[in-house]
């Protein structure tokens, strides 16, 4: 699994939740998006993070990769 965080840390990112009750939210950086995911993981089912870095298609972080980045973010914030 590639570590995307250093390369995309300051790229804008959108957190998308596959729930009709939770609207997508866009953040000024992947770092801020991961912090939001970490803080709200209990209430956000089926998450994906879209990284807005000028690539087509935009990189999507989900599943095991997203879980690993959230855990890494948790360690960095402790």
PDB file of C-alpha atoms in Angstrom:
ATOM      1  CA  UNK A   1       0.000   0.000   0.000  1.00  0.00           C
ATOM      2  CA  UNK A   2       1.582   3.309  -0.999  1.00  0.00           C
ATOM      3  CA  UNK A   3       1.881   6.028   1.580  1.00  0.00           C
ATOM      4  CA  UNK A   4       0.038   8.866  -0.137  1.00  0.00           C
ATOM      5  CA  UNK A   5      -0.038  11.211   2.817  1.00  0.00           C
ATOM      6  CA  UNK A   6       3.373  12.912   2.326  1.00  0.00           C
ATOM      7  CA  UNK A   7       2.775  13.561  -1.380  1.00  0.00           C
ATOM      8  CA  UNK A   8      -0.805  14.715  -0.992  1.00  0.00           C
ATOM      9  CA  UNK A   9      -0.762  16.107   2.547  1.00  0.00           C
ATOM     10  CA  UNK A  10      -1.541  19.661   1.432  1.00  0.00           C
ATOM     11  CA  UNK A  11      -3.832  18.834  -1.504  1.00  0.00           C
ATOM     12  CA  UNK A  12      -7.537  19.619  -1.018  1.00  0.00           C
ATOM     13  CA  UNK A  13      -9.634  16.532  -0.279  1.00  0.00           C
ATOM     14  CA  UNK A  14     -13.301  15.602  -0.056  1.00  0.00           C
ATOM     15  CA  UNK A  15     -14.596  13.082   2.475  1.00  0.00           C
ATOM     16  CA  UNK A  16     -17.524  11.198   0.973  1.00  0.00           C
ATOM     17  CA  UNK A  17     -19.733   8.964   3.098  1.00  0.00           C
ATOM     18  CA  UNK A  18     -22.045   6.484   1.392  1.00  0.00           C
ATOM     19  CA  UNK A  19     -24.951   7.508   3.589  1.00  0.00           C
ATOM     20  CA  UNK A  20     -27.753   9.783   2.445  1.00  0.00           C
ATOM     21  CA  UNK A  21     -27.792  11.365   5.910  1.00  0.00           C
ATOM     22  CA  UNK A  22     -24.177  12.582   5.797  1.00  0.00           C
ATOM     23  CA  UNK A  23     -23.207  15.213   3.219  1.00  0.00           C
ATOM     24  CA  UNK A  24     -19.754  15.177   1.636  1.00  0.00           C
ATOM     25  CA  UNK A  25     -17.308  17.693   3.063  1.00  0.00           C
ATOM     26  CA  UNK A  26     -14.321  19.269   1.323  1.00  0.00           C
ATOM     27  CA  UNK A  27     -11.216  20.269   3.272  1.00  0.00           C
ATOM     28  CA  UNK A  28      -8.258  22.480   2.361  1.00  0.00           C
ATOM     29  CA  UNK A  29      -5.857  19.544   2.806  1.00  0.00           C
ATOM     30  CA  UNK A  30      -5.719  15.775   3.063  1.00  0.00           C
ATOM     31  CA  UNK A  31      -4.317  16.247   6.576  1.00  0.00           C
ATOM     32  CA  UNK A  32      -7.493  18.083   7.657  1.00  0.00           C
ATOM     33  CA  UNK A  33      -9.700  15.491   5.926  1.00  0.00           C
ATOM     34  CA  UNK A  34      -7.932  12.664   7.783  1.00  0.00           C
ATOM     35  CA  UNK A  35      -8.301  14.537  11.078  1.00  0.00           C
ATOM     36  CA  UNK A  36     -12.063  14.844  10.392  1.00  0.00           C
ATOM     37  CA  UNK A  37     -12.269  11.115   9.600  1.00  0.00           C
ATOM     38  CA  UNK A  38     -10.353  10.230  12.768  1.00  0.00           C
ATOM     39  CA  UNK A  39     -12.584  12.419  14.932  1.00  0.00           C
ATOM     40  CA  UNK A  40     -15.862  11.187  13.423  1.00  0.00           C
ATOM     41  CA  UNK A  41     -15.080   7.601  12.390  1.00  0.00           C
ATOM     42  CA  UNK A  42     -17.824   6.171  14.621  1.00  0.00           C
ATOM     43  CA  UNK A  43     -20.556   8.136  12.841  1.00  0.00           C
ATOM     44  CA  UNK A  44     -19.237   7.879   9.265  1.00  0.00           C
ATOM     45  CA  UNK A  45     -19.947   4.534   7.597  1.00  0.00           C
ATOM     46  CA  UNK A  46     -18.396   3.571   4.235  1.00  0.00           C
ATOM     47  CA  UNK A  47     -15.934   6.438   3.809  1.00  0.00           C
ATOM     48  CA  UNK A  48     -13.935   7.439   0.752  1.00  0.00           C
ATOM     49  CA  UNK A  49     -11.553  10.370   0.427  1.00  0.00           C
ATOM     50  CA  UNK A  50     -11.102  12.033  -2.958  1.00  0.00           C
ATOM     51  CA  UNK A  51      -7.787  13.882  -3.312  1.00  0.00           C
ATOM     52  CA  UNK A  52      -7.957  16.953  -5.573  1.00  0.00           C
ATOM     53  CA  UNK A  53      -4.418  17.029  -6.933  1.00  0.00           C
ATOM     54  CA  UNK A  54      -4.967  17.669 -10.640  1.00  0.00           C
ATOM     55  CA  UNK A  55      -4.797  14.019 -11.667  1.00  0.00           C
ATOM     56  CA  UNK A  56      -7.515  12.474 -13.802  1.00  0.00           C
ATOM     57  CA  UNK A  57      -9.087  10.467 -12.332  1.00  0.00           C
ATOM     58  CA  UNK A  58      -8.582  11.853  -8.855  1.00  0.00           C
ATOM     59  CA  UNK A  59      -6.981   9.437  -6.389  1.00  0.00           C
ATOM     60  CA  UNK A  60      -9.528   7.809  -4.099  1.00  0.00           C
ATOM     61  CA  UNK A  61      -8.428   6.566  -0.694  1.00  0.00           C
ATOM     62  CA  UNK A  62     -10.709   4.002   0.934  1.00  0.00           C
ATOM     63  CA  UNK A  63     -10.790   0.682   2.737  1.00  0.00           C
ATOM     64  CA  UNK A  64      -7.567  -0.638   4.235  1.00  0.00           C
ATOM     65  CA  UNK A  65      -5.515   2.251   2.880  1.00  0.00           C
ATOM     66  CA  UNK A  66      -7.791   4.847   4.507  1.00  0.00           C
ATOM     67  CA  UNK A  67      -7.808   2.890   7.760  1.00  0.00           C
ATOM     68  CA  UNK A  68      -3.996   2.828   7.810  1.00  0.00           C
ATOM     69  CA  UNK A  69      -3.777   6.586   7.158  1.00  0.00           C
ATOM     70  CA  UNK A  70      -6.312   7.321   9.912  1.00  0.00           C
ATOM     71  CA  UNK A  71      -4.342   5.142  12.341  1.00  0.00           C
ATOM     72  CA  UNK A  72      -1.122   6.901  11.330  1.00  0.00           C
ATOM     73  CA  UNK A  73      -2.839  10.266  11.834  1.00  0.00           C
ATOM     74  CA  UNK A  74      -4.019   9.113  15.257  1.00  0.00           C
ATOM     75  CA  UNK A  75      -0.439   8.265  16.285  1.00  0.00           C
ATOM     76  CA  UNK A  76       0.829  11.602  14.961  1.00  0.00           C
ATOM     77  CA  UNK A  77      -1.823  13.519  16.926  1.00  0.00           C
ATOM     78  CA  UNK A  78      -1.212  11.716  20.216  1.00  0.00           C
TER      79      UNK A  78
END
